[in-house]
Amino acid sequence: MEDFEERALDLAPHKPRCWFRYVDDTFVIWPHGPDKLKDFLNHLNSIQQCIQFTMETETEGHLPFLDIDIYMRPDGSLGHRVYSKSTRTNLYINAASHHHPSNKQAARSTLVHRARALCDQDSLHAKLVLLGDVFRKNRYRQIHRVLNHRLNIRYPEDKQDSVAFLPYVGSIFNRISRMLSRHNIKSVGLPPKKLSSFLRSVKDSLELRTSGVYTIPCECGKVYIGQTGRLVKRG
């Protein structure tokens, strides 16, 4: 991909001000107007038939890139904050659900850590206020303590060598966990199984049919290897 980028940018009649790529997502600042931008997209798609780009431009000063919403400040500089889809429900592990407390804490800490890592100083406060509303919606208390947690947790040097995965059954799990901790064994609570895990499916299983790479042996002793987009059956 690096060779493709170098060739594409060298041959482009008009070049972007910046070009940042992560895997197959690219962020570009284009200073030459919308018409030249379409020409640049056509230029990229003309280099190799197997590498085709699509394009999304900013809308009202906002452009999502990976998990970040990049926006333009009034002074023309760029800011960044957490990108959230318009279809989000803000439903997470409910405080009243039958899950181990560490699972509930991890869900909240992940959201706070994501906000602190992806939001700039201008948007961090608003995001934390929004997370407080989300936690209340999911019936959590002690909101401010979670939001103000620094997240730079120091782990003890003496690491526990053994881990026991146990079904989380309230006070029973807690008693077993305390006993195991005396022997340097960490307990991990597993959520209860769903009803579907105990019931057999009455549907007939389907044979593996998928597109991909196939081989055809030849009488001469050689093998032909090909690739197809059509469905094939495993022999």
GROMACS .gro file of N, CA and C in nm, residues 212-216 224-228:
model
   30
  212GLY      N    1  -1.390  -1.779  -0.229
  212GLY     CA    2  -1.253  -1.785  -0.180
  212GLY      C    3  -1.159  -1.849  -0.279
  213VAL      N    4  -1.052  -1.909  -0.227
  213VAL     CA    5  -0.948  -1.971  -0.308
  213VAL      C    6  -0.978  -2.121  -0.320
  214TYR      N    7  -0.955  -2.177  -0.438
  214TYR     CA    8  -0.981  -2.318  -0.459
  214TYR      C    9  -0.864  -2.382  -0.533
  215THR      N   10  -0.852  -2.514  -0.523
  215THR     CA   11  -0.748  -2.590  -0.592
  215THR      C   12  -0.811  -2.700  -0.675
  216ILE      N   13  -0.754  -2.726  -0.792
  216ILE     CA   14  -0.799  -2.834  -0.879
  216ILE      C   15  -0.677  -2.919  -0.913
  224TYR      N   16  -0.380  -2.668  -0.987
  224TYR     CA   17  -0.420  -2.534  -1.029
  224TYR      C   18  -0.486  -2.463  -0.910
  225ILE      N   19  -0.439  -2.345  -0.879
  225ILE     CA   20  -0.494  -2.265  -0.769
  225ILE      C   21  -0.559  -2.142  -0.827
  226GLY      N   22  -0.686  -2.121  -0.793
  226GLY     CA   23  -0.760  -2.006  -0.845
  226GLY      C   24  -0.837  -1.935  -0.736
  227GLN      N   25  -0.894  -1.821  -0.771
  227GLN     CA   26  -0.973  -1.741  -0.679
  227GLN      C   27  -1.103  -1.704  -0.746
  228THR      N   28  -1.214  -1.707  -0.673
  228THR     CA   29  -1.344  -1.678  -0.731
  228THR      C   30  -1.430  -1.602  -0.631
   0.00000   0.00000   0.00000
